[in-house]
Amino acid sequence: MAEQAAMRPKKAGLDKKWISFGTLVLGAGTIYKLGFLKDAFYVPMQDFMGLSHTQIGAAMSVAGLISTFGFLASIYLTDRVSKKIMIPLALLGICLCGVWLSTFPSYTSFLLIYCLLAVCADMLYWPTMLKTVRLLGTREEQGRMFGIMEAGRGLVDTLIAFCALGIFSALGSTAEGLRAAILFYAAVPGVIGVVMYFLLEPDAKQDTTAQSESVSKNQQAWKGAVQALKNKNIWLVSCNIFLVYSVYCGITYFIPFLNEAYALPAALVGVYGIINQYGLKMVGGPIGGLISDKVLHSPTKYLRVGFLVTGVILAAFAYLPHEALGIWAGIVISLVISACVYSMRAVFFAPMDEVNVPREITGSAMSMASFVGYLPGAFMYAVYGSVLDSHAGIAGYQIVFTVMAVFALLGILLSTYIVKRIHPITK
C-alpha cells in the first residue's frame, strides 16, 4: 500500500506532463492557420475579401519581417515572462485576430492583423513552446519529445485544415463559408489558450544571485539573454539548425523538378504534395526522435547521420540519368530525401540539452536558435528560385540539389565538431 501511495503523485505528475505536452502540440498545429490562410483559401480570399495577388504577397512579406524581429525580441521575453502567461496570451491573441479577420476588414487592417498574428505566433508562442517542451522532458527524452511534437503538429495541422474546408464547403463555398472557416481557425487556439492557462505551471525563478543579492526579473531576463548570446554551444546548435533548414527549403522544388524531368501527371501532383507535406512529417518526426534517443543516444549524432544520408542521395540524384529512369524512381528517391530532412527538422532543437545549455536560459536559447535557424526562409527560396530562372531545364535543378548537398556536407562537419565538444562535457 505504501508503494502504491508513493506511486500516485508520480503518476499524476506524468499524466499532467503528457496532457500539457499534448495541448502544446494542439496549439503548435493551429497557431499558423490564420497567418497562412492562403494555403487552403487563396482564391476565396481574393473573391470574398477583395485581395489581389500582390496584396496577399505583401502581407506575407510584412509578417515575415515582423517574425524575424519578433524572434530577436523573444530572446529577452521568453525568460522574462512566465510560460503560464505567454502561451495563453499568444493563443488568445490569435483568437482575437481571427475574429477581427472574419469581419473582412480593409486592407490596412488586414496588414495590421497579419503583423499581430506574426507577433503572437513567432514572438510569443513558438520560442516559449520550444522552451516548455524542453523543460517537460528529461535529457534522455529530448529527441522523442521534439520528434513527437513535430509529428503531432503535422497531424493537427492536417485535421484542422480539413475541418475548415469542410465548414467552407458545407456553407456552399460562399463568403459566409469563408467567414465561418476563419472563426473556426480562431476558436480552436482560443479554447486551447484557456486550457493551457490552467495546465501550465509558472516558471520557477531564482530571486537572488550567487552573492545573495536581490535582482529583479528584468535583470534576470537580460542576464539570461546576454548569457545565451555568449554561449558558444547555443551558436553551434543554431548554425546546425540553419543548415538543416537550408536543405529543407530546397525540397519545395521536388514537384516542379519531377514535372520537368518525368512529366509528373497532374493527378499525382496532389497525392505527392500531401505525402511530402503531411505524411512524411508525421512519420519522420517519431522515427527521428526514437533513433536519436534509443539507438544513437544523441540528437546531434542523428543529425550527422541524417546529413550524410541526405547529402549522398542528393548528390547522386542531381546527376542520375533521369531520362532513363521511370517516374516512380524519381518519386521514391525524392520522398526518401524529404523523409530524412523532416526527421532531422523534428529533432534539431533537441541538442540544446545535449550541450548542457542551462535550463534557466532555455527561453533565450530557443529564441536565438529560432532566429538564426529559420533565417534561410528569408532568402534561400529566392536564391533557389533565381537559380532555376537563370538556368533552364534540368541544369537549374542540378545546381539547386548540389547546393543542398553542400549544405549537408557542412552539416556533417559541424555536427562532428559538436559531438567532439559534447564528449568532454558529458564526462
Coordinates of C-alpha atoms in Angstrom, one line a residue:
M1 CA 0.0 0.0 0.0
A2 CA 2.8 2.3 0.8
E3 CA 4.4 1.7 -2.6
Q4 CA 1.0 2.5 -4.3
A5 CA 0.7 5.7 -2.4
A6 CA 4.2 6.7 -3.3
M7 CA 3.5 6.0 -7.0
R8 CA 0.3 8.1 -7.2
P9 CA 1.9 11.5 -7.1
K10 CA 4.5 10.4 -9.7
K11 CA 1.8 9.0 -12.0
A12 CA -0.3 12.2 -11.6
G13 CA 2.8 14.2 -12.5
L14 CA 3.4 12.1 -15.5
D15 CA -0.2 12.4 -16.6
K16 CA -0.2 16.2 -16.3
K17 CA 3.1 16.3 -18.2
W18 CA 1.8 14.5 -21.2
I19 CA -1.6 16.3 -21.1
S20 CA 0.3 19.6 -21.1
F21 CA 2.5 18.3 -23.9
G22 CA -0.5 17.2 -26.0
T23 CA -2.1 20.6 -25.5
L24 CA 1.1 22.3 -26.6
V25 CA 1.1 20.1 -29.8
L26 CA -2.6 21.2 -30.4
G27 CA -1.5 24.8 -30.1
A28 CA 1.5 24.3 -32.4
G29 CA -0.7 22.8 -35.0
T30 CA -3.2 25.7 -35.1
I31 CA -1.2 28.9 -34.4
Y32 CA -0.2 29.4 -38.1
K33 CA -3.5 28.5 -39.7
L34 CA -4.8 32.1 -39.8
G35 CA -1.4 33.5 -40.9
F36 CA -1.3 31.0 -43.7
L37 CA -4.9 31.2 -44.6
K38 CA -3.9 31.4 -48.3
D39 CA -2.8 27.7 -48.1
A40 CA -6.3 26.5 -48.2
F41 CA -8.4 29.6 -49.1
Y42 CA -6.3 31.6 -51.6
V43 CA -9.0 32.0 -54.2
P44 CA -11.8 32.6 -51.7
M45 CA -9.6 35.3 -50.1
Q46 CA -9.5 37.0 -53.5
D47 CA -13.2 36.5 -54.3
F48 CA -14.7 37.4 -50.9
M49 CA -12.1 39.7 -49.3
G50 CA -11.2 41.5 -52.5
L51 CA -7.5 40.8 -52.2
S52 CA -5.1 40.7 -55.1
H53 CA -2.0 38.5 -55.5
T54 CA 0.2 41.5 -54.7
Q55 CA -1.7 42.3 -51.5
I56 CA -1.6 38.8 -50.2
G57 CA 2.1 38.5 -51.0
A58 CA 2.8 41.9 -49.4
A59 CA 1.0 40.8 -46.2
M60 CA 3.0 37.6 -46.0
S61 CA 6.3 39.5 -46.6
V62 CA 5.5 42.1 -43.9
A63 CA 4.5 39.3 -41.5
G64 CA 7.8 37.5 -42.2
L65 CA 9.7 40.7 -41.4
I66 CA 7.9 41.1 -38.2
S67 CA 8.6 37.4 -37.3
T68 CA 12.3 37.9 -37.8
F69 CA 12.4 40.9 -35.4
G70 CA 10.0 39.0 -33.1
F71 CA 12.4 36.2 -32.7
L72 CA 15.1 38.7 -31.6
A73 CA 12.7 40.3 -29.1
S74 CA 11.8 36.9 -27.7
I75 CA 15.4 36.3 -26.7
Y76 CA 14.6 38.6 -23.8
L77 CA 10.9 38.0 -23.4
T78 CA 10.7 34.2 -23.1
D79 CA 12.7 34.2 -19.9
R80 CA 11.2 37.4 -18.6
V81 CA 7.5 36.4 -18.8
S82 CA 6.3 33.1 -17.4
K83 CA 5.1 30.5 -19.9
K84 CA 1.9 30.3 -17.9
I85 CA 1.2 33.9 -19.2
M86 CA 3.0 33.9 -22.5
I87 CA 1.4 30.8 -24.1
P88 CA -2.3 31.5 -23.2
L89 CA -1.7 35.2 -24.2
A90 CA -0.4 34.2 -27.6
L91 CA -3.2 31.8 -28.3
L92 CA -5.9 34.2 -27.1
G93 CA -4.3 36.9 -29.2
I94 CA -4.5 34.7 -32.3
C95 CA -8.2 34.0 -31.5
L96 CA -9.0 37.8 -31.3
C97 CA -7.1 38.4 -34.5
G98 CA -9.2 35.7 -36.2
V99 CA -12.4 37.3 -35.0
W100 CA -11.3 40.6 -36.4
L101 CA -10.2 39.0 -39.7
S102 CA -13.6 37.4 -40.0
T103 CA -15.2 40.8 -40.5
F104 CA -13.3 41.1 -43.9
P105 CA -11.7 44.4 -42.8
S106 CA -10.0 47.0 -45.0
Y107 CA -6.5 46.2 -46.4
T108 CA -4.8 48.4 -43.9
S109 CA -6.5 46.5 -41.1
F110 CA -5.7 43.2 -42.9
L111 CA -2.0 44.1 -42.8
L112 CA -2.2 45.1 -39.2
I113 CA -3.9 41.7 -38.4
Y114 CA -1.1 39.8 -40.1
C115 CA 1.5 41.7 -38.2
L116 CA -0.2 40.9 -34.9
L117 CA -0.5 37.2 -35.9
A118 CA 3.2 37.2 -36.5
V119 CA 3.8 38.7 -33.1
C120 CA 1.6 36.2 -31.3
A121 CA 2.8 33.1 -33.2
D122 CA 6.6 33.8 -33.6
M123 CA 7.5 36.2 -30.8
L124 CA 5.2 35.0 -28.0
Y125 CA 4.2 31.3 -28.7
W126 CA 6.8 29.4 -30.7
P127 CA 10.0 30.1 -28.7
T128 CA 8.1 29.7 -25.4
M129 CA 6.5 26.4 -26.7
L130 CA 10.0 25.1 -27.6
K131 CA 11.3 26.1 -24.1
T132 CA 8.3 24.4 -22.4
V133 CA 8.8 21.1 -24.4
R134 CA 12.4 21.0 -23.4
L135 CA 11.6 21.6 -19.8
L136 CA 8.9 18.9 -19.8
G137 CA 11.3 16.2 -21.0
T138 CA 14.3 14.7 -19.3
R139 CA 17.7 14.7 -21.0
E140 CA 17.0 11.2 -22.3
E141 CA 13.6 12.2 -23.8
Q142 CA 14.6 15.2 -25.8
G143 CA 14.7 13.5 -29.2
R144 CA 11.3 11.8 -28.7
M145 CA 9.7 14.9 -27.3
F146 CA 10.6 17.1 -30.2
G147 CA 10.0 14.3 -32.7
I148 CA 6.5 13.5 -31.4
M149 CA 5.8 17.3 -31.2
E150 CA 6.6 17.7 -34.9
A151 CA 4.6 14.7 -36.0
G152 CA 1.6 15.7 -33.8
R153 CA 1.8 19.3 -35.2
G154 CA 1.6 17.9 -38.7
L155 CA -1.4 15.7 -37.8
V156 CA -3.3 18.5 -36.1
D157 CA -2.4 20.9 -38.9
T158 CA -3.9 18.5 -41.4
L159 CA -7.1 17.7 -39.4
I160 CA -7.8 21.4 -38.7
A161 CA -7.3 22.3 -42.3
F162 CA -9.7 19.6 -43.5
C163 CA -12.3 20.6 -40.9
A164 CA -12.1 24.2 -42.0
L165 CA -12.5 23.1 -45.7
G166 CA -15.5 21.0 -44.6
I167 CA -17.1 24.0 -43.0
F168 CA -16.5 26.2 -46.0
S169 CA -18.0 23.5 -48.4
A170 CA -20.9 22.8 -46.1
L171 CA -21.9 26.5 -46.3
G172 CA -21.8 26.5 -50.1
S173 CA -18.3 27.8 -50.6
T174 CA -19.6 31.3 -50.1
A175 CA -18.4 34.4 -48.2
E176 CA -20.2 33.2 -45.1
G177 CA -18.4 29.8 -45.5
L178 CA -15.1 31.6 -45.5
R179 CA -16.1 33.7 -42.5
A180 CA -17.1 30.5 -40.6
A181 CA -13.8 28.8 -41.5
I182 CA -11.9 31.8 -40.2
L183 CA -13.9 31.8 -37.0
F184 CA -13.2 28.1 -36.6
Y185 CA -9.5 28.8 -37.0
A186 CA -9.8 31.4 -34.3
A187 CA -11.9 29.4 -31.9
V188 CA -9.6 26.4 -31.7
P189 CA -6.5 28.3 -30.4
G190 CA -8.8 30.4 -28.1
V191 CA -10.1 27.2 -26.4
I192 CA -6.5 25.8 -26.2
G193 CA -5.3 29.0 -24.6
V194 CA -7.8 28.8 -21.8
V195 CA -6.9 25.2 -21.1
M196 CA -3.2 25.9 -21.2
Y197 CA -3.6 28.6 -18.5
F198 CA -4.8 26.0 -16.1
L199 CA -2.4 23.3 -17.1
L200 CA 0.9 25.1 -17.1
E201 CA 2.9 25.8 -14.0
P202 CA 4.5 29.3 -13.5
D203 CA 8.3 29.5 -14.3
A204 CA 10.5 28.8 -11.3
K205 CA 12.7 31.9 -10.9
Q206 CA 15.8 32.4 -8.7
D207 CA 15.3 35.8 -7.0
T208 CA 18.9 36.0 -5.7
T209 CA 22.3 35.9 -7.2
A210 CA 25.2 33.7 -6.0
Q211 CA 26.1 36.5 -3.7
S212 CA 22.6 36.6 -2.4
E213 CA 21.9 40.0 -3.9
S214 CA 18.4 40.7 -4.8
V215 CA 17.8 41.1 -8.5
S216 CA 14.7 42.0 -10.5
K217 CA 13.1 39.9 -13.1
N218 CA 14.3 42.4 -15.7
Q219 CA 17.8 41.9 -14.6
Q220 CA 17.4 38.1 -14.7
A221 CA 16.0 38.2 -18.2
W222 CA 18.7 40.5 -19.5
K223 CA 21.4 38.4 -17.8
G224 CA 19.9 35.3 -19.4
A225 CA 19.8 36.9 -22.9
V226 CA 23.4 38.0 -22.6
Q227 CA 24.4 34.6 -21.3
A228 CA 22.7 32.9 -24.3
L229 CA 24.4 35.3 -26.8
K230 CA 27.8 34.5 -25.2
N231 CA 27.2 30.7 -25.2
K232 CA 29.2 29.1 -28.0
N233 CA 27.2 25.9 -27.8
I234 CA 24.0 27.7 -28.5
W235 CA 25.5 29.3 -31.6
L236 CA 26.7 25.9 -32.8
V237 CA 23.3 24.3 -32.4
S238 CA 21.7 27.3 -34.0
C239 CA 24.0 27.1 -37.0
N240 CA 23.2 23.4 -37.3
I241 CA 19.5 24.3 -37.5
F242 CA 20.4 26.9 -40.1
L243 CA 22.0 24.2 -42.3
V244 CA 19.1 21.7 -41.9
Y245 CA 16.6 24.5 -42.8
S246 CA 18.7 25.5 -45.8
V247 CA 18.3 21.9 -47.1
Y248 CA 14.6 21.9 -46.1
C249 CA 13.9 25.0 -48.3
G250 CA 15.1 23.1 -51.3
I251 CA 12.7 20.2 -51.1
T252 CA 10.0 22.6 -52.2
Y253 CA 11.3 22.2 -55.7
F254 CA 10.9 18.5 -56.0
I255 CA 7.4 18.8 -57.5
P256 CA 8.5 21.2 -60.4
F257 CA 11.6 19.0 -60.9
L258 CA 9.5 15.8 -61.2
N259 CA 7.3 17.6 -63.7
E260 CA 10.3 18.8 -65.7
A261 CA 12.3 15.6 -65.6
Y262 CA 9.5 13.0 -65.6
A263 CA 6.4 14.9 -66.7
L264 CA 4.6 14.1 -63.4
P265 CA 0.9 13.7 -64.2
A266 CA -1.4 16.3 -62.7
A267 CA -3.3 13.5 -60.9
L268 CA -0.2 12.6 -59.0
V269 CA 0.8 16.2 -58.1
G270 CA -1.8 16.5 -55.3
V271 CA -1.1 13.0 -53.9
Y272 CA 2.7 13.6 -53.9
G273 CA 2.1 17.0 -52.2
I274 CA 0.0 15.5 -49.4
I275 CA 2.6 12.7 -48.8
N276 CA 5.5 15.1 -48.9
Q277 CA 3.9 17.9 -46.8
Y278 CA 2.0 15.9 -44.2
G279 CA 2.6 12.2 -44.4
L280 CA 6.4 12.4 -44.1
K281 CA 6.2 15.0 -41.3
M282 CA 4.0 12.7 -39.2
V283 CA 6.3 9.6 -39.9
G284 CA 9.7 11.2 -39.9
G285 CA 9.3 13.0 -36.5
P286 CA 8.8 10.0 -34.3
I287 CA 11.3 7.9 -36.2
G288 CA 14.0 10.6 -35.9
G289 CA 13.2 11.1 -32.2
L290 CA 13.3 7.3 -31.4
I291 CA 16.6 6.7 -33.2
S292 CA 18.1 9.8 -31.5
D293 CA 17.2 8.6 -28.0
K294 CA 17.1 4.9 -28.2
V295 CA 19.7 3.9 -30.9
L296 CA 22.3 6.7 -31.1
H297 CA 21.6 8.3 -27.7
S298 CA 22.4 11.6 -29.2
P299 CA 20.3 14.0 -31.4
T300 CA 23.5 15.5 -32.8
K301 CA 24.8 12.1 -33.9
Y302 CA 21.4 11.5 -35.5
L303 CA 21.7 14.9 -37.4
R304 CA 25.2 13.9 -38.6
V305 CA 23.8 10.6 -40.0
G306 CA 20.9 12.4 -41.5
F307 CA 23.1 15.0 -43.2
L308 CA 25.3 12.2 -44.5
V309 CA 22.4 10.2 -46.0
T310 CA 20.7 13.3 -47.4
G311 CA 23.9 14.7 -48.9
V312 CA 24.9 11.4 -50.6
I313 CA 21.4 10.8 -52.1
L314 CA 21.1 14.5 -53.2
A315 CA 24.5 14.4 -54.9
A316 CA 23.6 11.2 -56.7
F317 CA 20.0 12.3 -57.5
A318 CA 21.2 15.5 -59.1
Y319 CA 23.2 13.7 -61.8
L320 CA 21.3 10.5 -62.4
P321 CA 20.3 9.8 -66.0
H322 CA 16.7 10.8 -65.3
E323 CA 15.6 10.2 -68.9
A324 CA 16.4 6.5 -68.4
L325 CA 14.6 6.2 -65.1
G326 CA 10.9 5.7 -64.5
I327 CA 8.8 8.3 -62.8
W328 CA 8.3 6.1 -59.7
A329 CA 12.1 6.0 -59.2
G330 CA 12.1 9.8 -59.1
I331 CA 9.2 9.9 -56.7
V332 CA 10.6 7.4 -54.3
I333 CA 14.1 8.9 -54.2
S334 CA 12.8 12.4 -53.7
L335 CA 10.5 11.2 -50.9
V336 CA 13.4 9.4 -49.2
I337 CA 15.3 12.7 -49.2
S338 CA 12.3 14.5 -47.8
A339 CA 11.8 11.9 -45.1
C340 CA 15.4 12.3 -43.9
V341 CA 15.0 16.1 -43.9
Y342 CA 11.7 16.0 -41.9
S343 CA 13.2 13.6 -39.4
M344 CA 16.2 16.0 -38.9
R345 CA 13.9 19.0 -38.7
A346 CA 11.9 17.3 -35.9
V347 CA 14.9 16.9 -33.6
F348 CA 17.1 19.9 -34.5
F349 CA 16.3 21.8 -31.3
A350 CA 16.9 18.7 -29.1
P351 CA 20.7 19.1 -28.9
M352 CA 20.2 22.1 -26.5
D353 CA 20.0 19.6 -23.6
E354 CA 22.9 17.6 -25.0
V355 CA 25.3 20.5 -25.0
N356 CA 24.2 21.4 -21.4
V357 CA 22.5 24.7 -22.1
P358 CA 21.4 25.9 -18.6
R359 CA 17.7 25.3 -18.2
E360 CA 17.1 28.7 -16.7
I361 CA 18.0 30.3 -20.1
T362 CA 16.1 27.8 -22.2
G363 CA 13.8 30.6 -23.5
S364 CA 16.6 32.8 -24.6
A365 CA 18.4 29.8 -26.2
M366 CA 15.4 28.7 -28.1
S367 CA 14.6 32.2 -29.3
M368 CA 18.1 32.7 -30.5
A369 CA 18.1 29.3 -32.3
S370 CA 14.8 30.1 -33.9
F371 CA 16.1 33.5 -35.2
V372 CA 19.4 32.0 -36.6
G373 CA 18.0 28.7 -37.6
Y374 CA 15.0 29.9 -39.6
L375 CA 16.9 32.7 -41.4
P376 CA 17.2 30.6 -44.6
G377 CA 13.4 31.0 -45.0
A378 CA 14.0 34.7 -45.6
F379 CA 16.4 34.3 -48.6
M380 CA 17.0 30.7 -49.7
Y381 CA 13.7 30.4 -51.6
A382 CA 14.8 33.5 -53.6
V383 CA 18.3 32.0 -54.1
Y384 CA 16.9 28.7 -55.3
G385 CA 14.3 30.4 -57.4
S386 CA 16.7 32.7 -59.2
V387 CA 19.0 29.7 -60.0
L388 CA 16.0 27.9 -61.7
D389 CA 15.0 31.1 -63.5
S390 CA 18.5 31.7 -64.9
H391 CA 19.3 28.0 -65.8
A392 CA 16.6 26.4 -67.9
G393 CA 15.7 22.7 -67.7
I394 CA 17.4 20.1 -65.6
A395 CA 20.6 22.1 -65.3
G396 CA 19.0 24.5 -62.8
Y397 CA 17.8 21.7 -60.6
Q398 CA 21.2 20.1 -60.7
I399 CA 22.7 23.3 -59.3
V400 CA 19.9 23.5 -56.6
F401 CA 20.4 19.9 -55.5
T402 CA 24.2 20.4 -55.5
V403 CA 23.9 23.4 -53.2
M404 CA 21.6 21.4 -50.9
A405 CA 24.2 18.7 -50.8
V406 CA 26.9 21.2 -49.9
F407 CA 24.8 22.4 -47.0
A408 CA 24.5 18.8 -45.9
L409 CA 28.3 18.4 -46.1
L410 CA 28.7 21.5 -43.9
G411 CA 26.2 19.9 -41.6
I412 CA 28.3 16.7 -41.3
L413 CA 31.3 18.8 -40.4
L414 CA 29.5 21.0 -37.9
S415 CA 27.7 18.0 -36.3
T416 CA 31.0 16.2 -35.9
Y417 CA 32.6 19.2 -34.2
I418 CA 29.6 19.5 -31.8
V419 CA 29.8 15.7 -31.0
K420 CA 33.5 16.2 -30.2
R421 CA 32.7 19.1 -27.9
I422 CA 29.9 17.0 -26.2
H423 CA 32.3 14.3 -25.0
P424 CA 34.3 16.4 -22.6
I425 CA 31.1 18.0 -21.4
T426 CA 29.4 14.6 -20.6
K427 CA 32.5 13.0 -18.9

